Amino acid sequence: MQPHKRVIDAGIGGHDGTETMVKRTSFEGDACPIARSLEAIGDWWSLLIIREALFGLRRFGEFQSKLGMAKNILAVRLRALVDHGILATAPASDGSAYSEYVLTPKGRGAFPILVALRQWSEEFDDHPEEIATILVDRAKGRPVKKLEMRAEDGRLLTPADTMLKPRPAPRRRSD
Amino acid sequence: MQPHKRVIDAGIGGHDGTETMVKRTSFEGDACPIARSLEAIGDWWSLLIIREALFGLRRFGEFQSKLGMAKNILAVRLRALVDHGILATAPASDGSAYSEYVLTPKGRGAFPILVALRQWSEEFDDHPEEIATILVDRAKGRPVKKLEMRAEDGRLLTPADTMLKPRPAPRRRSD
DNA sequence: GCAACGTAGTTTCATTATGCAACCATTGGA
DNA sequence: TCCAATGGTTGCATAATGAAACTACGTTGC
C-alpha cells in the first residue's frame, strides 16, 4: 500500500550519495490497481487528452488548440501516454508525412473512467448549470444511464456490498 | 472547452501590473464535466484519500500512515476535499476531542470512479500479477461485474454509440 | 529550386506544487 | 504535573508546470 519513491540519483560523479534527491511520489509498482491507474493517467491533462482522442482528435496541433495547453507539456504527456501504451503514433492518415496519435485498445478502455467522472460531476457538482453538454445515446438522443455496479449474477451492489479480497495466486500448469 | 487560468496577482503594491503571474491551469468554471471533476479530485492523492475513506479511515493519522504521504500535503488535500464538499469534519466519534474526516454523499458518489480506475488496471495493466487485490461481491465472494454503459432502455452502448449534446436550457417557471 | 509558411516539437526561464524534516499546539494518560 | 501521541504548520530543497522564444522539418507557391 505504501507508495514508494522515485529516486532520481543519476550517479554521475563519485560523490558519497548522502544527497537523497527523493521527490515526487510514484505509484509505479504499487499493489493497488487504483494507484496504478493514477500512475498512468492521474494527472491534470492525460484524461482530457484521452477524452479528445475518443472524439477523434489525432494531431498534435489539434490537441494543443482544443485543450489550450502549453506545447511542451503536451509533448511530455503524449510521450508518456505512448510509453504507457494508451496512445500509439501512426505514420500518417491524410497522406501527409506527419504522424498522428491514435488510441490503443487500452486507451479506448478508459472510456468508463471518463463516463464515471462525467456522471459524478452531473450528479454532485455545485453549479450543474455551468455544464455545457450531456452524454446521450446516439440512437435515441436520450441521456446514458448511470453506471451501476453489479454482481456476476446481476444484483445491484452498493459500496457496502463489496469487499477486497487478496488476488488468488496465479494458476500454474501441472501443479 | 478552453480551460482558463488562475491569476494569483495579489495586488499588494502599486506596481503597474505588467507582470502576468499566470500559473497552474485551473478547470474551475470549465464547461466540461470531466474537467470539473478533475478540478476537484484530479490530483495524485485525492482519489486515494477517498478510497481509504470508503474503507473506513477517518483520522488524520490513519490517512497519513496508510498512504505514507507527507503531512503538509495531506493537510492541504483534506482541506480542499472539505472545501469541495467531498469530506466533512465530524466533531468526534470515539469520545475523544479530536475531529474526523468523513465522506459526504458526494464523496461516496465517487465510488464508481474508483471502480472504473480499478477495472481499467485489472484489464489493461502490463503487470497484472502485481495487483494485490480484487473487488468482490461480499455475498458471493465473486468478482464484481465490469461496469457497462447502457441506454435508458437497457441497450449496451459502446463509445461510438454515444454522442454529446448541448445541455438543454434550464426550465424556468411560467415562461 | 527556393522562399514563405505551417506543423511539431525543444529550450529557457519563471513560478507553483510537492516532499521531507523540524517545529509547535492540544489532547490524553499516568 | 509531566510526558507522549495527535494533528497539524513552517522552512527549505527539488520537481513539475506554463508562457514564450526558438528550432527543425514538411508543404506550398512561384
XYZ file of N, CA, C and O in Angstrom, chain A:
700
model
N 0.828 -1.211 0.000
C 0.000 0.000 0.000
C 0.862 1.261 0.000
O 0.585 2.216 -0.687
N 1.936 1.206 0.760
C 2.821 2.361 0.772
C 3.373 2.649 -0.612
O 4.036 1.796 -1.193
N 3.135 3.830 -1.135
C 3.770 4.154 -2.406
C 5.267 4.330 -2.184
O 5.685 4.854 -1.162
N 6.043 3.870 -3.104
C 7.481 4.046 -2.940
C 7.896 5.314 -3.645
O 7.118 5.978 -4.300
N 9.131 5.671 -3.475
C 9.590 6.936 -4.010
C 10.522 6.704 -5.190
O 11.277 5.746 -5.215
N 10.453 7.604 -6.110
C 11.282 7.512 -7.303
C 12.587 8.247 -7.023
O 12.603 9.439 -6.789
N 13.657 7.538 -7.030
C 14.943 8.151 -6.740
C 15.638 8.484 -8.051
O 15.781 7.637 -8.920
N 16.010 9.754 -8.175
C 16.487 10.215 -9.470
C 18.006 10.284 -9.519
O 18.583 10.728 -10.480
N 18.672 9.852 -8.458
C 20.126 9.973 -8.386
C 20.771 9.382 -9.636
O 20.727 8.172 -9.885
N 21.342 10.245 -10.438
C 21.932 9.775 -11.682
C 23.280 9.121 -11.454
O 23.769 8.368 -12.292
N 23.881 9.387 -10.327
C 25.159 8.752 -10.023
C 26.259 9.154 -10.971
O 27.102 8.351 -11.350
N 26.269 10.402 -11.374
C 27.246 10.832 -12.363
C 28.656 10.856 -11.768
O 29.564 10.206 -12.271
N 28.815 11.596 -10.708
C 30.149 11.699 -10.120
C 30.367 10.630 -9.062
O 29.534 9.751 -8.854
N 31.495 10.688 -8.432
C 31.786 9.708 -7.395
C 31.424 10.221 -6.009
O 32.091 9.917 -5.045
N 30.343 10.996 -5.935
C 30.000 11.572 -4.634
C 29.520 10.489 -3.685
O 29.253 9.356 -4.083
N 29.397 10.851 -2.433
C 29.132 9.844 -1.406
C 27.672 9.403 -1.301
O 27.365 8.501 -0.548
N 26.797 10.056 -2.029
C 25.408 9.603 -2.031
C 24.594 10.042 -0.835
O 23.491 9.554 -0.626
N 25.097 10.983 -0.065
C 24.303 11.456 1.063
C 23.116 12.295 0.617
O 22.111 12.372 1.307
N 23.202 12.906 -0.523
C 22.074 13.687 -1.030
C 20.988 12.714 -1.438
O 21.217 11.831 -2.252
N 19.817 12.884 -0.892
C 18.779 11.893 -1.157
C 18.115 12.079 -2.515
O 17.833 11.117 -3.200
N 17.824 13.316 -2.898
C 17.207 13.580 -4.198
C 15.903 12.817 -4.390
O 15.610 12.312 -5.464
N 15.120 12.684 -3.383
C 13.867 11.947 -3.494
C 12.726 12.941 -3.607
O 12.483 13.709 -2.694
N 12.058 12.933 -4.719
C 10.942 13.852 -4.909
C 9.827 13.187 -5.679
O 10.032 12.200 -6.342
N 8.683 13.765 -5.616
C 7.539 13.343 -6.412
C 7.236 11.864 -6.240
O 7.856 11.001 -6.854
N 6.264 11.572 -5.446
C 5.862 10.196 -5.201
C 5.402 9.496 -6.476
O 4.689 10.074 -7.283
N 5.841 8.291 -6.630
C 5.395 7.487 -7.772
C 4.598 6.299 -7.257
O 4.883 5.756 -6.209
N 3.580 5.905 -8.025
C 2.795 4.752 -7.615
C 3.148 3.527 -8.450
O 2.487 2.507 -8.374
N 4.173 3.686 -9.261
C 4.610 2.576 -10.100
C 4.969 1.390 -9.202
O 5.706 1.543 -8.229
N 4.442 0.236 -9.527
C 4.754 -0.934 -8.731
C 3.910 -1.069 -7.485
O 4.018 -2.046 -6.761
N 3.050 -0.104 -7.240
C 2.155 -0.199 -6.101
C 1.178 -1.347 -6.340
O 0.783 -1.623 -7.462
N 0.794 -1.987 -5.270
C -0.083 -3.143 -5.419
C -1.542 -2.764 -5.659
O -2.329 -3.588 -6.088
N -1.890 -1.522 -5.398
C -3.286 -1.110 -5.553
C -3.550 -0.699 -6.997
O -2.861 0.154 -7.544
N -4.556 -1.316 -7.603
C -4.814 -1.042 -9.019
C -5.255 0.393 -9.258
O -5.045 0.937 -10.336
N -5.859 1.007 -8.261
C -6.265 2.406 -8.429
C -5.029 3.278 -8.515
O -4.903 4.137 -9.395
N -4.084 3.020 -7.624
C -2.831 3.774 -7.669
C -2.107 3.535 -8.991
O -1.532 4.457 -9.575
N -2.179 2.331 -9.489
C -1.502 2.024 -10.754
C -2.144 2.788 -11.904
O -1.461 3.264 -12.812
N -3.460 2.888 -11.882
C -4.126 3.691 -12.910
C -3.708 5.149 -12.807
O -3.398 5.805 -13.814
N -3.690 5.641 -11.585
C -3.348 7.040 -11.400
C -1.919 7.311 -11.857
O -1.616 8.397 -12.354
N -1.053 6.340 -11.675
C 0.323 6.494 -12.147
C 0.344 6.813 -13.644
O 1.137 7.625 -14.104
N -0.569 6.191 -14.379
C -0.568 6.384 -15.827
C -1.371 7.612 -16.264
O -0.933 8.365 -17.136
N -2.520 7.813 -15.662
C -3.417 8.863 -16.165
C -3.909 9.804 -15.083
O -4.831 10.582 -15.317
N -3.274 9.753 -13.921
C -3.778 10.554 -12.818
C -3.185 11.944 -12.750
O -2.826 12.405 -11.690
N -3.069 12.609 -13.846
C -2.565 13.972 -13.812
C -3.604 14.891 -14.447
O -4.661 14.449 -14.889
N -3.251 16.144 -14.488
C -4.244 17.138 -14.898
C -4.663 17.020 -16.351
O -5.735 17.449 -16.738
N -3.825 16.470 -17.216
C -4.129 16.565 -18.642
C -4.430 15.232 -19.329
O -5.157 15.203 -20.317
N -3.881 14.154 -18.827
C -3.967 12.904 -19.586
C -5.393 12.495 -19.913
O -5.690 12.118 -21.054
N -6.283 12.585 -18.935
C -7.651 12.157 -19.205
C -8.338 13.080 -20.206
O -9.178 12.639 -20.991
N -7.959 14.353 -20.186
C -8.563 15.266 -21.160
C -8.043 14.971 -22.559
O -8.781 15.069 -23.543
N -6.772 14.605 -22.639
C -6.216 14.214 -23.936
C -6.946 12.973 -24.448
O -7.343 12.908 -25.616
N -7.157 12.006 -23.554
C -7.868 10.791 -23.949
C -9.298 11.122 -24.373
O -9.803 10.596 -25.359
N -9.916 12.008 -23.628
C -11.278 12.429 -23.998
C -11.312 12.977 -25.418
O -12.162 12.579 -26.229
N -10.366 13.856 -25.724
C -10.353 14.435 -27.072
C -10.023 13.371 -28.113
O -10.574 13.383 -29.219
N -9.135 12.459 -27.744
C -8.783 11.391 -28.692
C -9.996 10.518 -28.983
O -10.217 10.108 -30.125
N -10.810 10.270 -27.958
C -12.027 9.487 -28.174
C -12.976 10.215 -29.117
O -13.775 9.598 -29.813
N -12.858 11.544 -29.116
C -13.711 12.312 -30.011
C -13.102 12.479 -31.382
O -13.621 13.223 -32.205
N -11.980 11.836 -31.609
C -11.439 11.816 -32.959
C -10.215 12.683 -33.189
O -9.656 12.666 -34.279
N -9.785 13.451 -32.206
C -8.562 14.237 -32.429
C -7.373 13.302 -32.542
O -7.298 12.289 -31.859
N -6.454 13.700 -33.417
C -5.293 12.851 -33.659
C -3.993 13.628 -33.717
O -2.939 13.102 -33.418
N -4.048 14.864 -34.137
C -2.825 15.608 -34.395
C -2.400 16.467 -33.219
O -3.257 17.004 -32.494
N -1.095 16.626 -33.098
C -0.528 17.451 -32.036
C -1.222 18.814 -31.966
O -1.692 19.230 -30.903
N -1.293 19.460 -33.098
C -1.870 20.795 -33.126
C -3.332 20.822 -32.731
O -3.800 21.780 -32.116
N -4.055 19.763 -33.065
C -5.468 19.695 -32.682
C -5.616 19.644 -31.167
O -6.417 20.382 -30.590
N -4.834 18.775 -30.547
C -4.887 18.700 -29.082
C -4.492 20.037 -28.469
O -5.125 20.528 -27.543
N -3.451 20.620 -29.028
C -2.928 21.841 -28.435
C -3.958 22.964 -28.490
O -4.200 23.642 -27.495
N -4.582 23.116 -29.639
C -5.520 24.243 -29.740
C -6.836 23.938 -29.027
O -7.434 24.812 -28.415
N -7.269 22.681 -29.079
C -8.537 22.343 -28.423
C -8.429 22.434 -26.909
O -9.329 22.917 -26.234
N -7.318 21.978 -26.363
C -7.172 21.974 -24.914
C -6.539 23.257 -24.395
O -6.587 23.538 -23.197
N -5.932 24.021 -25.285
C -5.330 25.269 -24.851
C -4.165 25.093 -23.901
O -3.932 25.934 -23.038
N -3.435 24.012 -24.025
C -2.336 23.767 -23.106
C -0.994 24.084 -23.750
O -0.885 24.172 -24.970
N 0.002 24.268 -22.908
C 1.338 24.586 -23.401
C 1.883 23.415 -24.213
O 1.664 22.251 -23.886
N 2.609 23.751 -25.271
C 3.081 22.707 -26.176
C 4.108 21.788 -25.535
O 4.140 20.594 -25.832
N 4.931 22.326 -24.674
C 5.923 21.462 -24.030
C 5.246 20.427 -23.128
O 5.619 19.252 -23.140
N 4.237 20.862 -22.407
C 3.526 19.930 -21.538
C 2.808 18.883 -22.376
O 2.849 17.689 -22.074
N 2.178 19.328 -23.435
C 1.500 18.380 -24.315
C 2.481 17.342 -24.848
O 2.191 16.140 -24.849
N 3.652 17.791 -25.253
C 4.647 16.863 -25.792
C 5.033 15.822 -24.751
O 5.109 14.621 -25.045
N 5.237 16.278 -23.518
C 5.606 15.350 -22.447
C 4.479 14.351 -22.194
O 4.708 13.149 -22.052
N 3.251 14.852 -22.133
C 2.116 13.978 -21.859
C 1.906 12.949 -22.962
O 1.653 11.786 -22.708
N 1.986 13.410 -24.206
C 1.776 12.482 -25.318
C 2.835 11.380 -25.271
O 2.522 10.202 -25.456
N 4.073 11.766 -24.977
C 5.128 10.754 -24.904
C 4.816 9.754 -23.800
O 4.959 8.541 -23.980
N 4.383 10.263 -22.648
C 4.075 9.377 -21.526
C 2.915 8.441 -21.881
O 2.947 7.251 -21.563
N 1.907 8.974 -22.548
C 0.756 8.142 -22.912
C 1.166 7.072 -23.925
O 0.686 5.941 -23.864
N 2.049 7.434 -24.824
C 2.559 6.442 -25.770
C 3.368 5.388 -25.022
O 3.203 4.182 -25.236
N 4.217 5.830 -24.089
C 5.019 4.888 -23.301
C 4.141 3.924 -22.512
O 4.505 2.773 -22.303
N 2.998 4.416 -22.056
C 2.100 3.562 -21.282
C 1.179 2.719 -22.164
O 0.313 2.009 -21.662
N 1.333 2.834 -23.465
C 0.513 2.015 -24.346
C -0.922 2.487 -24.457
O -1.816 1.707 -24.796
N -1.152 3.752 -24.156
C -2.510 4.292 -24.222
C -2.744 4.950 -25.577
O -3.825 4.873 -26.146
N -1.729 5.599 -26.067
C -1.751 6.121 -27.428
C -0.653 5.419 -28.227
O 0.303 4.889 -27.669
N -0.804 5.436 -29.529
C 0.250 4.952 -30.417
C 0.418 5.983 -31.520
O -0.537 6.666 -31.884
N 1.626 6.103 -32.009
C 1.839 7.030 -33.116
C 1.637 6.280 -34.418
O 2.251 5.248 -34.654
N 0.763 6.798 -35.216
C 0.508 6.188 -36.525
C 1.202 7.047 -37.576
O 1.214 8.274 -37.472
N 1.811 6.416 -38.559
C 2.654 7.140 -39.515
C 1.933 8.238 -40.275
O 2.515 9.247 -40.584
N 0.701 8.058 -40.626
C 0.003 9.094 -41.383
C -1.501 8.842 -41.318
O -1.968 8.124 -40.460
N -2.239 9.378 -42.184
C -3.679 9.140 -42.268
C -4.251 9.924 -43.427
O -5.025 9.417 -44.214
N -3.860 11.164 -43.565
C -4.397 12.003 -44.633
C -3.375 12.179 -45.757
O -3.471 13.098 -46.555
N -2.389 11.309 -45.785
C -1.417 11.404 -46.865
C -0.173 12.193 -46.531
O 0.896 11.927 -47.068
N -0.278 13.138 -45.595
C 0.897 13.940 -45.267
C 1.942 13.097 -44.539
O 1.656 12.002 -44.080
N 3.130 13.633 -44.432
C 4.218 12.891 -43.810
C 4.241 13.070 -42.297
O 5.123 12.565 -41.629
N 3.290 13.807 -41.750
C 3.246 13.979 -40.304
C 2.748 12.704 -39.654
O 2.179 11.839 -40.301
N 2.946 12.572 -38.366
C 2.411 11.391 -37.703
C 1.269 11.802 -36.775
O 1.074 12.973 -36.478
N 0.540 10.823 -36.342
C -0.657 11.079 -35.558
C -0.665 10.252 -34.285
O 0.070 9.282 -34.151
N -1.491 10.635 -33.355
C -1.644 9.901 -32.103
C -3.027 9.276 -32.098
O -4.032 9.970 -32.134
N -3.046 7.953 -32.036
C -4.343 7.277 -32.001
C -4.436 6.401 -30.760
O -3.438 5.882 -30.270
N -5.627 6.250 -30.262
C -5.852 5.447 -29.071
C -5.632 3.973 -29.363
O -6.036 3.457 -30.412
N -5.008 3.292 -28.431
C -4.924 1.840 -28.476
C -6.179 1.289 -27.798
O -6.965 2.038 -27.228
N -6.375 -0.028 -27.829
C -7.492 -0.597 -27.066
C -7.426 -0.198 -25.594
O -8.460 0.121 -24.971
N -6.234 -0.178 -25.035
C -6.074 0.251 -23.647
C -6.582 1.679 -23.452
O -7.238 1.987 -22.451
N -6.282 2.526 -24.414
C -6.758 3.902 -24.331
C -8.265 3.986 -24.436
O -8.923 4.693 -23.666
N -8.828 3.251 -25.388
C -10.290 3.266 -25.526
C -10.951 2.656 -24.301
O -12.071 3.005 -23.937
N -10.219 1.744 -23.638
C -10.750 1.112 -22.431
C -10.916 2.068 -21.270
O -11.540 1.733 -20.264
N -10.352 3.273 -21.402
C -10.504 4.266 -20.326
C -11.843 4.994 -20.401
O -12.140 5.817 -19.536
N -12.624 4.674 -21.388
C -13.904 5.376 -21.551
C -14.792 5.325 -20.304
O -15.330 6.352 -19.888
N -14.930 4.168 -19.682
C -15.770 4.149 -18.468
C -15.279 5.096 -17.381
O -16.095 5.648 -16.629
N -13.976 5.303 -17.313
C -13.452 6.243 -16.313
C -13.978 7.641 -16.611
O -14.433 8.362 -15.718
N -13.926 8.003 -17.880
C -14.409 9.324 -18.269
C -15.905 9.463 -18.011
O -16.379 10.500 -17.536
N -16.635 8.409 -18.297
C -18.080 8.454 -18.059
C -18.355 8.580 -16.567
O -19.230 9.354 -16.146
N -17.595 7.858 -15.766
C -17.792 7.940 -14.314
C -17.499 9.354 -13.810
O -18.251 9.889 -12.992
N -16.437 9.964 -14.310
C -16.118 11.329 -13.902
C -17.226 12.290 -14.315
O -17.645 13.169 -13.569
N -17.685 12.107 -15.548
C -18.749 12.965 -16.062
C -20.012 12.834 -15.229
O -20.606 13.829 -14.818
N -20.409 11.610 -14.947
C -21.655 11.411 -14.201
C -21.536 11.918 -12.775
O -22.510 12.411 -12.201
N -20.327 11.812 -12.218
C -20.144 12.326 -10.860
C -20.368 13.830 -10.857
O -21.030 14.378 -9.980
N -19.808 14.492 -11.855
C -20.000 15.934 -11.968
C -21.480 16.262 -12.159
O -22.017 17.161 -11.516
N -22.119 15.538 -13.054
C -23.529 15.819 -13.339
C -24.382 15.656 -12.100
O -25.332 16.402 -11.878
N -24.017 14.691 -11.259
C -24.857 14.418 -10.095
C -24.540 15.321 -8.904
O -25.448 15.716 -8.172
N -23.268 15.662 -8.745
C -22.894 16.328 -7.492
C -22.322 17.726 -7.636
O -22.049 18.382 -6.636
N -22.108 18.197 -8.835
C -21.481 19.496 -8.993
C -22.313 20.598 -8.353
O -23.551 20.572 -8.405
N -21.622 21.558 -7.761
C -22.327 22.649 -7.092
C -22.989 23.606 -8.084
O -23.918 24.320 -7.737
N -22.476 23.635 -9.303
C -23.057 24.533 -10.311
C -23.343 23.762 -11.595
O -22.734 24.035 -12.627
N -24.267 22.836 -11.531
C -24.533 21.990 -12.699
C -24.993 22.788 -13.914
O -24.849 22.331 -15.047
N -25.500 23.993 -13.668
C -25.970 24.788 -14.804
C -24.821 25.235 -15.699
O -25.033 25.649 -16.834
N -23.596 25.124 -15.182
C -22.441 25.519 -15.999
C -21.960 24.394 -16.908
O -21.089 24.600 -17.742
N -22.506 23.208 -16.704
C -22.100 22.071 -17.530
C -22.765 22.200 -18.892
O -23.987 22.334 -18.989
N -21.959 22.186 -19.933
C -22.478 22.545 -21.249
C -23.071 21.373 -22.021
O -23.900 21.562 -22.892
N -22.636 20.161 -21.700
C -23.030 19.042 -22.553
C -23.537 17.860 -21.724
O -23.195 17.710 -20.561
N -24.339 17.054 -22.362
C -24.740 15.795 -21.755
C -24.428 14.659 -22.715
O -24.474 14.819 -23.935
N -24.086 13.525 -22.137
C -23.752 12.354 -22.945
C -25.030 11.590 -23.223
O -25.724 11.181 -22.289
N -25.326 11.417 -24.493
C -26.582 10.744 -24.834
C -26.341 9.533 -25.728
O -25.315 9.421 -26.401
N -27.274 8.646 -25.658
C -27.363 7.501 -26.552
C -27.625 8.037 -27.965
O -28.610 8.737 -28.196
N -26.754 7.727 -28.896
C -26.840 8.297 -30.234
C -28.156 7.922 -30.938
O -28.741 8.725 -31.665
N -28.603 6.712 -30.679
C -29.797 6.236 -31.374
C -31.053 7.002 -30.936
O -31.886 7.379 -31.763
N -31.169 7.231 -29.648
C -32.402 7.827 -29.146
C -32.247 9.299 -28.744
O -33.229 9.976 -28.481
N -31.006 9.721 -28.590
C -30.797 11.084 -28.129
C -31.101 11.279 -26.653
O -31.207 12.397 -26.161
N -31.258 10.172 -25.933
C -31.574 10.247 -24.502
C -30.318 10.038 -23.663
O -29.410 9.318 -24.071
N -30.267 10.645 -22.478
C -29.073 10.506 -21.629
C -28.726 9.047 -21.359
O -29.605 8.190 -21.243
N -27.445 8.818 -21.267
C -26.956 7.485 -20.928
C -27.327 7.181 -19.483
O -27.385 8.070 -18.650
N -27.604 5.917 -19.208
C -27.974 5.521 -17.858
C -26.761 5.624 -16.941
O -25.618 5.508 -17.378
N -27.034 5.847 -15.685
C -25.933 5.952 -14.743
C -25.211 4.604 -14.627
O -25.853 3.553 -14.624
N -23.892 4.665 -14.534
C -23.123 3.434 -14.371
C -23.536 2.773 -13.058
O -23.678 3.445 -12.043
N -23.688 1.502 -13.087
C -24.034 0.833 -11.839
C -23.172 -0.404 -11.654
O -22.733 -1.034 -12.622
N -22.948 -0.711 -10.408
C -22.100 -1.835 -10.085
C -22.979 -3.045 -9.838
O -23.935 -2.968 -9.068
N -22.661 -4.110 -10.503
C -23.481 -5.308 -10.365
C -22.619 -6.527 -10.060
O -21.459 -6.592 -10.445
N -23.242 -7.480 -9.395
C -22.574 -8.754 -9.151
C -22.625 -9.584 -10.431
O -23.315 -9.233 -11.394
N -21.893 -10.661 -10.434
C -21.882 -11.559 -11.600
C -23.293 -11.964 -12.001
O -23.613 -12.078 -13.173
N -24.131 -12.167 -10.982
C -25.487 -12.627 -11.277
C -26.458 -11.468 -11.527
O -27.648 -11.677 -11.652
N -25.937 -10.260 -11.566
C -26.780 -9.133 -11.946
C -27.342 -8.321 -10.807
O -27.969 -7.294 -11.025
N -27.129 -8.748 -9.568
C -27.638 -7.962 -8.441
C -26.933 -6.611 -8.387
O -25.729 -6.518 -8.590
N -27.684 -5.574 -8.105
C -27.129 -4.235 -7.976
C -26.367 -4.147 -6.652
O -26.861 -4.572 -5.613
N -25.153 -3.608 -6.699
C -24.316 -3.564 -5.496
C -24.039 -2.133 -5.056
O -23.782 -1.261 -5.879
N -24.063 -1.902 -3.770
C -23.584 -0.638 -3.209
C -22.147 -0.876 -2.743
O -21.705 -2.021 -2.647
N -21.434 0.212 -2.456
C -20.068 0.033 -1.945
C -20.036 -0.936 -0.757
O -19.125 -1.761 -0.660
N -21.027 -0.857 0.105
C -21.025 -1.700 1.290
C -21.231 -3.174 0.950
O -20.914 -4.050 1.756
N -21.749 -3.435 -0.245
C -21.965 -4.828 -0.650
C -20.701 -5.449 -1.228
O -20.718 -6.592 -1.679
N -19.633 -4.670 -1.244
C -18.403 -5.189 -1.848
C -17.294 -5.263 -0.807
O -17.370 -4.658 0.253
N -16.266 -6.007 -1.137
C -15.090 -6.037 -0.280
C -13.884 -6.371 -1.161
O -14.030 -6.814 -2.293
N -12.708 -6.183 -0.588
C -11.498 -6.523 -1.323
C -11.005 -7.888 -0.868
O -11.015 -8.194 0.319
N -10.598 -8.685 -1.826
C -10.025 -9.984 -1.488
C -8.611 -10.021 -2.042
O -8.346 -9.445 -3.097
N -7.700 -10.712 -1.363
C -6.353 -10.885 -1.935
C -6.486 -11.593 -3.271
O -7.340 -12.485 -3.438
N -5.669 -11.207 -4.189
C -5.716 -11.836 -5.501
C -5.285 -13.296 -5.364
O -4.294 -13.591 -4.705
N -6.020 -14.205 -5.952
C -5.609 -15.616 -5.891
C -4.261 -15.790 -6.573
O -3.939 -15.095 -7.532
N -3.456 -16.704 -6.067
C -2.142 -16.963 -6.663
C -2.321 -17.350 -8.120
O -3.297 -18.026 -8.472
N -1.412 -16.925 -8.966
C -1.541 -17.242 -10.390
C -1.528 -18.741 -10.602
O -0.762 -19.470 -9.980
N -2.398 -19.173 -11.462
C -2.540 -20.598 -11.760
C -1.347 -21.081 -12.594
O -0.984 -20.474 -13.584
N -0.728 -22.150 -12.151
C 0.432 -22.658 -12.901
C 0.069 -24.011 -13.509
O -0.634 -24.812 -12.905
N 0.607 -24.272 -14.672
C 0.313 -25.527 -15.363
C 0.852 -26.719 -14.561
O 1.927 -26.635 -13.991
N 0.158 -27.822 -14.561
C 0.549 -29.060 -13.886
C 1.137 -28.778 -12.503
O 2.321 -28.940 -12.266
N 0.281 -28.395 -11.634
C 0.751 -28.044 -10.303
C -0.292 -28.504 -9.297
O -1.472 -28.299 -9.498
